[in-house]
Tab-separated table of C-alpha atoms and ligand atoms in Angstrom:
chain	number	residue	atom	x	y	z
A	1	UNK	CA	-5.867	-42.740	-16.870
A	2	UNK	CA	-7.155	-40.983	-13.707
A	3	UNK	CA	-7.143	-37.186	-13.993
A	4	UNK	CA	-5.256	-35.173	-11.412
A	5	UNK	CA	-7.143	-33.548	-8.714
A	6	UNK	CA	-7.276	-29.824	-8.240
A	7	UNK	CA	-9.021	-27.260	-6.108
A	8	UNK	CA	-10.186	-24.032	-7.497
A	9	UNK	CA	-10.251	-21.906	-4.350
A	10	UNK	CA	-12.468	-19.049	-5.406
A	11	UNK	CA	-15.335	-18.501	-7.897
A	12	UNK	CA	-14.132	-18.394	-11.409
A	13	UNK	CA	-15.545	-17.752	-15.066
A	14	UNK	CA	-17.701	-20.739	-15.806
A	15	UNK	CA	-15.833	-21.258	-19.214
A	16	UNK	CA	-12.552	-21.477	-17.276
A	17	UNK	CA	-13.936	-24.046	-14.918
A	18	UNK	CA	-15.243	-25.883	-17.899
A	19	UNK	CA	-11.740	-25.921	-19.381
A	20	UNK	CA	-10.203	-27.124	-16.287
A	21	UNK	CA	-12.839	-29.888	-15.818
A	22	UNK	CA	-11.816	-31.255	-19.053
A	23	UNK	CA	-8.384	-32.188	-17.834
A	24	UNK	CA	-8.754	-32.449	-13.951
A	25	UNK	CA	-11.049	-33.666	-11.190
A	26	UNK	CA	-12.104	-30.314	-10.066
A	27	UNK	CA	-13.453	-29.343	-6.705
A	28	UNK	CA	-14.733	-25.672	-7.138
A	29	UNK	CA	-15.895	-23.152	-4.828
A	30	UNK	CA	-18.508	-21.278	-7.170
A	31	UNK	CA	-20.384	-20.038	-4.101
A	32	UNK	CA	-17.126	-18.187	-3.360
A	33	UNK	CA	-16.937	-19.096	0.298
A	34	UNK	CA	-13.902	-17.352	1.924
A	35	UNK	CA	-12.275	-20.298	3.603
A	36	UNK	CA	-10.213	-20.052	6.763
A	37	UNK	CA	-6.601	-21.428	6.358
A	38	UNK	CA	-7.821	-24.616	8.183
A	39	UNK	CA	-10.747	-24.977	5.706
A	40	UNK	CA	-8.395	-24.420	2.911
A	41	UNK	CA	-6.001	-27.085	4.002
A	42	UNK	CA	-9.082	-29.558	4.362
A	43	UNK	CA	-10.202	-28.738	0.793
A	44	UNK	CA	-6.746	-29.269	-0.519
A	45	UNK	CA	-6.250	-32.792	0.834
A	46	UNK	CA	-5.339	-35.094	-2.065
A	47	UNK	CA	-5.150	-32.227	-4.484
A	48	UNK	CA	-2.177	-31.867	-6.727
A	49	UNK	CA	-2.959	-28.479	-8.057
A	50	UNK	CA	-4.606	-25.322	-6.581
A	51	UNK	CA	-5.981	-22.358	-8.454
A	52	UNK	CA	-5.687	-19.374	-6.099
A	53	UNK	CA	-6.177	-15.708	-5.774
A	54	UNK	CA	-4.441	-13.230	-3.500
A	55	UNK	CA	-6.871	-14.190	-0.703
A	56	UNK	CA	-5.252	-17.694	-0.054
A	57	UNK	CA	-2.134	-17.662	1.832
A	58	UNK	CA	0.202	-20.480	0.846
A	59	UNK	CA	2.859	-20.961	3.582
A	60	UNK	CA	4.992	-23.648	5.197
A	61	UNK	CA	2.355	-24.789	7.526
A	62	UNK	CA	-0.143	-25.386	4.728
A	63	UNK	CA	2.416	-27.092	2.599
A	64	UNK	CA	3.378	-29.464	5.326
A	65	UNK	CA	-0.318	-30.264	5.839
A	66	UNK	CA	-1.005	-30.808	2.065
A	67	UNK	CA	1.703	-33.289	0.934
A	68	UNK	CA	0.097	-34.139	-2.445
A	69	UNK	CA	0.250	-30.712	-3.718
A	70	UNK	CA	2.571	-29.966	-6.572
A	71	UNK	CA	1.467	-26.482	-7.979
A	72	UNK	CA	-0.362	-23.311	-6.885
A	73	UNK	CA	-1.458	-21.137	-9.787
A	74	UNK	CA	-2.169	-17.561	-8.596
A	75	UNK	CA	-4.636	-15.616	-10.629
A	76	UNK	CA	-2.696	-12.450	-9.890
A	77	UNK	CA	0.572	-10.830	-10.960
A	78	UNK	CA	1.296	-10.085	-7.328
A	79	UNK	CA	2.176	-13.150	-5.159
A	80	UNK	CA	2.713	-11.936	-1.640
A	81	UNK	CA	0.293	-14.388	-0.529
A	82	UNK	CA	2.824	-17.103	-1.498
A	83	UNK	CA	5.855	-18.049	0.555
A	84	UNK	CA	7.954	-18.832	-2.566
A	85	UNK	CA	11.052	-19.997	-0.762
A	86	UNK	CA	8.811	-22.333	1.455
A	87	UNK	CA	7.095	-23.639	-1.720
A	88	UNK	CA	10.449	-24.231	-3.521
A	89	UNK	CA	11.710	-26.149	-0.321
A	90	UNK	CA	8.538	-28.206	-0.497
A	91	UNK	CA	9.006	-28.844	-4.215
A	92	UNK	CA	5.829	-26.999	-4.938
A	93	UNK	CA	5.630	-24.981	-8.266
A	94	UNK	CA	4.298	-21.338	-7.935
A	95	UNK	CA	2.979	-19.412	-10.848
A	96	UNK	CA	1.527	-15.818	-11.324
A	97	UNK	CA	-0.140	-14.083	-14.337
A	98	UNK	CA	2.187	-11.254	-15.630
A	99	UNK	CA	1.804	-9.378	-18.750
A	100	UNK	CA	-1.871	-10.028	-19.379
A	101	UNK	CA	-2.939	-7.301	-16.984
A	102	UNK	CA	-0.209	-4.674	-17.683
A	103	UNK	CA	-2.167	-2.294	-19.904
A	104	UNK	CA	-5.547	-2.692	-18.110
A	105	UNK	CA	-3.806	-1.969	-14.855
A	106	UNK	CA	-1.916	1.020	-16.260
A	107	UNK	CA	-5.185	2.338	-17.525
A	108	UNK	CA	-6.650	2.264	-14.132
A	109	UNK	CA	-3.725	3.761	-12.351
A	110	UNK	CA	-3.940	6.746	-14.748
A	111	UNK	CA	-7.649	6.907	-14.190
A	112	UNK	CA	-7.359	6.910	-10.385
A	113	UNK	CA	-4.639	9.602	-10.599
A	114	UNK	CA	-6.917	11.771	-12.704
A	115	UNK	CA	-9.749	11.178	-10.554
A	116	UNK	CA	-7.768	12.087	-7.473
A	117	UNK	CA	-6.195	15.313	-8.904
A	118	UNK	CA	-9.475	16.558	-10.394
A	119	UNK	CA	-11.490	15.606	-7.193
A	120	UNK	CA	-14.026	13.511	-8.940
A	121	UNK	CA	-15.269	11.436	-6.145
A	122	UNK	CA	-15.479	14.364	-3.885
A	123	UNK	CA	-17.376	16.510	-6.315
A	124	UNK	CA	-19.844	13.661	-7.210
A	125	UNK	CA	-20.555	13.062	-3.564
A	126	UNK	CA	-21.467	16.712	-3.278
A	127	UNK	CA	-23.642	16.818	-6.263
A	128	UNK	CA	-25.454	13.665	-5.085
A	129	UNK	CA	-25.972	15.098	-1.729
A	130	UNK	CA	-27.925	17.903	-3.382
A	131	UNK	CA	-25.373	20.567	-2.379
A	132	UNK	CA	-24.757	22.018	-5.838
A	133	UNK	CA	-26.682	25.220	-5.977
A	134	UNK	CA	-24.487	27.513	-8.080
A	135	UNK	CA	-21.086	27.844	-10.013
A	136	UNK	CA	-18.193	29.195	-8.094
A	137	UNK	CA	-14.847	30.193	-9.553
A	138	UNK	CA	-12.948	27.767	-7.096
A	139	UNK	CA	-15.488	24.961	-6.844
A	140	UNK	CA	-13.523	21.636	-6.545
A	141	UNK	CA	-10.503	23.290	-8.181
A	142	UNK	CA	-7.825	20.502	-8.394
A	143	UNK	CA	-4.502	20.225	-10.002
A	144	UNK	CA	-3.368	19.640	-13.549
A	145	UNK	CA	-2.170	16.348	-15.030
A	146	UNK	CA	-0.778	17.604	-18.353
A	147	UNK	CA	2.513	19.168	-18.139
A	148	UNK	CA	2.936	18.198	-14.492
A	149	UNK	CA	5.576	15.913	-12.897
A	150	UNK	CA	4.628	12.219	-12.495
A	151	UNK	CA	6.722	10.223	-9.896
A	152	UNK	CA	6.694	6.493	-10.243
A	153	UNK	CA	7.950	4.275	-7.379
A	154	UNK	CA	8.494	0.767	-8.803
A	155	UNK	CA	9.379	0.727	-12.522
A	156	UNK	CA	8.193	-2.717	-13.579
A	157	UNK	CA	5.928	-3.565	-16.518
A	158	UNK	CA	2.999	-1.623	-15.123
A	159	UNK	CA	5.167	1.367	-14.093
A	160	UNK	CA	6.456	1.453	-17.536
A	161	UNK	CA	3.132	1.336	-19.161
A	162	UNK	CA	1.933	4.284	-16.966
A	163	UNK	CA	5.103	6.284	-17.811
A	164	UNK	CA	4.465	5.904	-21.541
A	165	UNK	CA	0.919	7.120	-21.140
A	166	UNK	CA	2.063	10.119	-19.097
A	167	UNK	CA	5.161	11.155	-21.182
A	168	UNK	CA	3.811	10.530	-24.573
A	169	UNK	CA	0.089	11.198	-24.117
A	170	UNK	CA	-0.009	13.910	-21.408
A	171	UNK	CA	3.219	15.861	-21.792
A	172	UNK	CA	4.147	15.018	-18.354
A	173	UNK	CA	7.762	15.006	-17.053
A	174	UNK	CA	8.298	11.565	-15.636
A	175	UNK	CA	10.657	10.696	-12.853
A	176	UNK	CA	10.954	7.183	-11.299
A	177	UNK	CA	12.779	5.292	-8.435
A	178	UNK	CA	13.316	1.658	-8.539
A	179	UNK	CA	15.541	-1.079	-6.929
A	180	UNK	CA	17.492	-1.205	-10.311
A	181	UNK	CA	17.722	1.435	-12.979
A	182	UNK	CA	16.290	0.735	-16.377
A	183	UNK	CA	18.554	0.615	-19.259
A	184	UNK	CA	18.966	3.852	-21.330
A	185	UNK	CA	16.870	2.452	-24.283
A	186	UNK	CA	13.981	1.654	-22.024
A	187	UNK	CA	14.213	4.902	-20.205
A	188	UNK	CA	14.010	6.724	-23.302
A	189	UNK	CA	10.944	4.640	-24.489
A	190	UNK	CA	9.196	5.352	-21.277
A	191	UNK	CA	10.265	9.090	-21.487
A	192	UNK	CA	11.364	8.670	-17.814
A	193	UNK	CA	14.534	9.716	-15.678
A	194	UNK	CA	15.797	7.931	-12.726
A	195	UNK	CA	15.899	9.795	-9.400
A	196	UNK	CA	16.656	9.095	-5.731
A	197	UNK	CA	13.744	8.231	-3.559
A	198	UNK	CA	14.097	11.653	-1.829
A	199	UNK	CA	14.147	13.469	-5.075
A	200	UNK	CA	10.957	11.543	-6.099
A	201	UNK	CA	9.150	12.544	-2.999
A	202	UNK	CA	10.159	16.143	-3.316
A	203	UNK	CA	9.523	16.779	-6.865
A	204	UNK	CA	6.597	14.692	-7.870
A	205	UNK	CA	3.244	16.541	-8.425
A	206	UNK	CA	1.603	13.072	-8.652
A	207	UNK	CA	3.168	10.030	-7.115
A	208	UNK	CA	2.136	6.648	-8.149
A	209	UNK	CA	3.160	3.471	-6.223
A	210	UNK	CA	3.531	0.351	-8.515
A	211	UNK	CA	6.123	-1.556	-6.539
A	212	UNK	CA	5.479	-5.247	-5.510
A	213	UNK	CA	4.967	-5.822	-1.718
A	214	UNK	CA	7.930	-7.201	0.224
A	215	UNK	CA	8.984	-6.952	3.797
A	216	UNK	CA	11.422	-4.214	2.750
A	217	UNK	CA	8.581	-2.213	0.876
A	218	UNK	CA	6.443	-2.294	4.138
A	219	UNK	CA	5.411	1.153	4.900
A	220	UNK	CA	7.623	2.639	2.051
A	221	UNK	CA	5.384	5.659	2.425
A	222	UNK	CA	4.737	6.751	6.028
A	223	UNK	CA	4.544	9.926	7.956
A	224	UNK	CA	8.225	10.932	7.240
A	225	UNK	CA	7.819	10.368	3.426
A	226	UNK	CA	4.584	12.163	3.217
A	227	UNK	CA	6.172	15.184	4.934
A	228	UNK	CA	8.762	15.455	2.151
A	229	UNK	CA	6.111	15.774	-0.569
A	230	UNK	CA	4.592	18.887	-1.828
A	231	UNK	CA	1.445	20.129	-0.019
A	232	UNK	CA	-0.100	20.256	-3.604
A	233	UNK	CA	0.842	16.685	-4.477
A	234	UNK	CA	-1.362	13.581	-4.879
A	235	UNK	CA	-0.559	10.016	-4.028
A	236	UNK	CA	-1.936	6.965	-5.779
A	237	UNK	CA	-1.512	3.381	-4.547
A	238	UNK	CA	-2.351	0.547	-6.988
A	239	UNK	CA	0.368	-1.673	-5.755
A	240	UNK	CA	-0.461	-3.460	-2.408
A	241	UNK	CA	-1.817	-2.620	1.009
A	242	UNK	CA	0.965	-2.262	3.538
A	243	UNK	CA	3.244	-0.276	1.138
A	244	UNK	CA	1.529	2.816	2.540
A	245	UNK	CA	1.060	3.360	6.298
A	246	UNK	CA	-2.655	3.978	5.923
A	247	UNK	CA	-3.169	5.546	9.299
A	248	UNK	CA	-0.297	8.027	8.619
A	249	UNK	CA	-1.873	8.835	5.253
A	250	UNK	CA	-5.284	9.535	6.698
A	251	UNK	CA	-3.673	11.947	9.172
A	252	UNK	CA	-1.604	13.641	6.309
A	253	UNK	CA	-4.786	14.063	4.315
A	254	UNK	CA	-6.672	15.466	7.227
A	255	UNK	CA	-3.861	17.948	7.956
A	256	UNK	CA	-3.239	18.851	4.136
A	257	UNK	CA	0.300	17.604	4.345
A	258	UNK	CA	-0.524	16.404	0.790
A	259	UNK	CA	-3.653	17.554	-1.259
A	260	UNK	CA	-5.246	14.169	-2.004
A	261	UNK	CA	-4.789	10.397	-2.533
A	262	UNK	CA	-6.211	7.687	-4.594
A	263	UNK	CA	-6.113	4.239	-3.235
A	264	UNK	CA	-7.163	0.822	-4.767
A	265	UNK	CA	-5.343	-1.270	-2.107
A	266	UNK	CA	-5.239	-1.316	1.767
A	267	UNK	CA	-3.685	-2.717	4.714
A	268	UNK	CA	-5.719	-5.439	5.993
A	269	UNK	CA	-8.230	-5.301	3.004
A	270	UNK	CA	-11.084	-5.733	2.492
A	271	UNK	CA	-11.229	-3.635	5.882
A	272	UNK	CA	-10.221	0.002	5.258
A	273	UNK	CA	-8.780	2.100	7.973
A	274	UNK	CA	-11.739	4.027	9.458
A	275	UNK	CA	-9.904	7.355	9.186
A	276	UNK	CA	-9.674	7.050	5.504
A	277	UNK	CA	-13.528	6.643	5.206
A	278	UNK	CA	-14.089	10.025	6.862
A	279	UNK	CA	-11.514	12.214	5.131
A	280	UNK	CA	-13.020	13.875	1.918
A	281	UNK	CA	-9.730	14.190	-0.164
A	282	UNK	CA	-9.242	10.531	-1.052
A	283	UNK	CA	-10.696	8.402	-3.837
A	284	UNK	CA	-11.269	4.754	-2.638
A	285	UNK	CA	-11.768	1.840	-4.857
A	286	UNK	CA	-12.002	-1.943	-3.848
A	287	UNK	CA	-8.872	-3.407	-5.389
A	288	UNK	CA	-10.147	-3.405	-9.039
A	289	UNK	CA	-7.077	-2.125	-11.007
A	290	UNK	CA	-7.010	-5.198	-13.362
A	291	UNK	CA	-10.843	-5.596	-13.353
A	292	UNK	CA	-11.982	-5.465	-16.988
A	293	UNK	CA	-13.770	-8.473	-18.120
A	294	UNK	CA	-11.211	-9.429	-20.982
A	295	UNK	CA	-8.254	-8.920	-18.522
A	296	UNK	CA	-9.774	-10.893	-15.674
A	297	UNK	CA	-10.638	-13.672	-18.169
A	298	UNK	CA	-7.098	-13.721	-19.625
A	299	UNK	CA	-5.603	-13.766	-16.023
A	300	UNK	CA	-8.060	-16.829	-15.310
A	301	UNK	CA	-7.110	-18.630	-18.454
A	302	UNK	CA	-3.363	-18.076	-17.804
A	303	UNK	CA	-3.664	-19.456	-14.183
A	304	UNK	CA	-5.551	-22.601	-15.763
A	305	UNK	CA	-2.982	-22.851	-18.477
A	306	UNK	CA	-0.312	-22.977	-15.810
A	307	UNK	CA	-2.077	-25.846	-14.128
A	308	UNK	CA	-2.552	-27.733	-17.366
A	309	UNK	CA	1.037	-27.128	-18.569
A	310	UNK	CA	2.621	-28.168	-15.215
A	311	UNK	CA	0.483	-31.018	-14.263
A	312	UNK	CA	-0.112	-32.586	-17.675
A	313	UNK	CA	2.987	-31.717	-19.571
A	314	UNK	CA	5.613	-30.810	-16.846
A	315	UNK	CA	5.966	-27.153	-17.805
A	316	UNK	CA	4.433	-24.064	-16.338
A	317	UNK	CA	4.107	-21.115	-18.519
A	318	UNK	CA	4.868	-18.248	-16.036
A	319	UNK	CA	6.692	-19.958	-13.150
A	320	UNK	CA	8.086	-18.014	-10.059
A	321	UNK	CA	10.287	-20.905	-8.946
B	1	DGY	C1	-2.709	-8.559	-9.126
B	1	DGY	O1	-2.757	-9.185	-10.112
B	1	DGY	O2	-1.748	-8.734	-8.368
B	1	DGY	C2	-3.945	-7.796	-8.752
B	1	DGY	O3	-3.675	-7.072	-7.550
B	1	DGY	C3	-5.205	-8.643	-8.525
B	1	DGY	O4	-5.068	-9.179	-7.452
């Protein structure tokens, strides 16, 4: 029997590619060329499946131009690159990679919060520049993590994993805001209390953003929200670019409206707002929150298993539609 044809749209672990090649006619992109939407459509011709990452937009125009397509398996938990209603209407299955990255991403969120509060990037740059000549009582004095109040906006799996680290490991008071409130048992397990968004902004010493991107979440944190935060507060975004108004944040950091920020995601990434590159009180990382080798491998394997499950056995493991 002829194997189904699939496209692996970005470079992937060789072992995952080999696994896919056992089941499919695979067109790979191990040179990791970033295709334009038109090139992606061209490569998808005749393909029943696509292994995608957040950098491939799957929308109505692409679906109309790729009638053979049956499934797109995203190697990411976030899927704002998918127009899921359009995929459903076109009869195309959408899958993502939940759960396998939760703890790793929570570790990173915590690390970024600590690096931001304790001014690790700023002080390292100072040292590397040869500016460290003596000890001083207030040199790079930051803010405490232990015993402080952590605010979490978006309380899904990753938010909950961060809350547990904060409440049980660091003695933090954890408050959160989410579209829907967790049930009492889950709140107790996370050591977290539900508050309004306004209270979250006003009372957090460290505010972590972990909500999925949606048009409603666009610029959920802008100038007006930053103005409500404590001048000593830090803000960390490991969610998606576009949730924070990066221009407004750069301005707020420059004017010390808040103390510092840690960002792993950006509006229009991989481009970064030029003003963010010039303010010292921000830690910048290139969208690596889930990037440990075991976790990225687990994500790739789950995306591959979704393709195998759906195209060969009619059942995706982690469907979105
Ligand atoms: C995700 O899984 O959504 C991460 O942001 C990696 O793209």
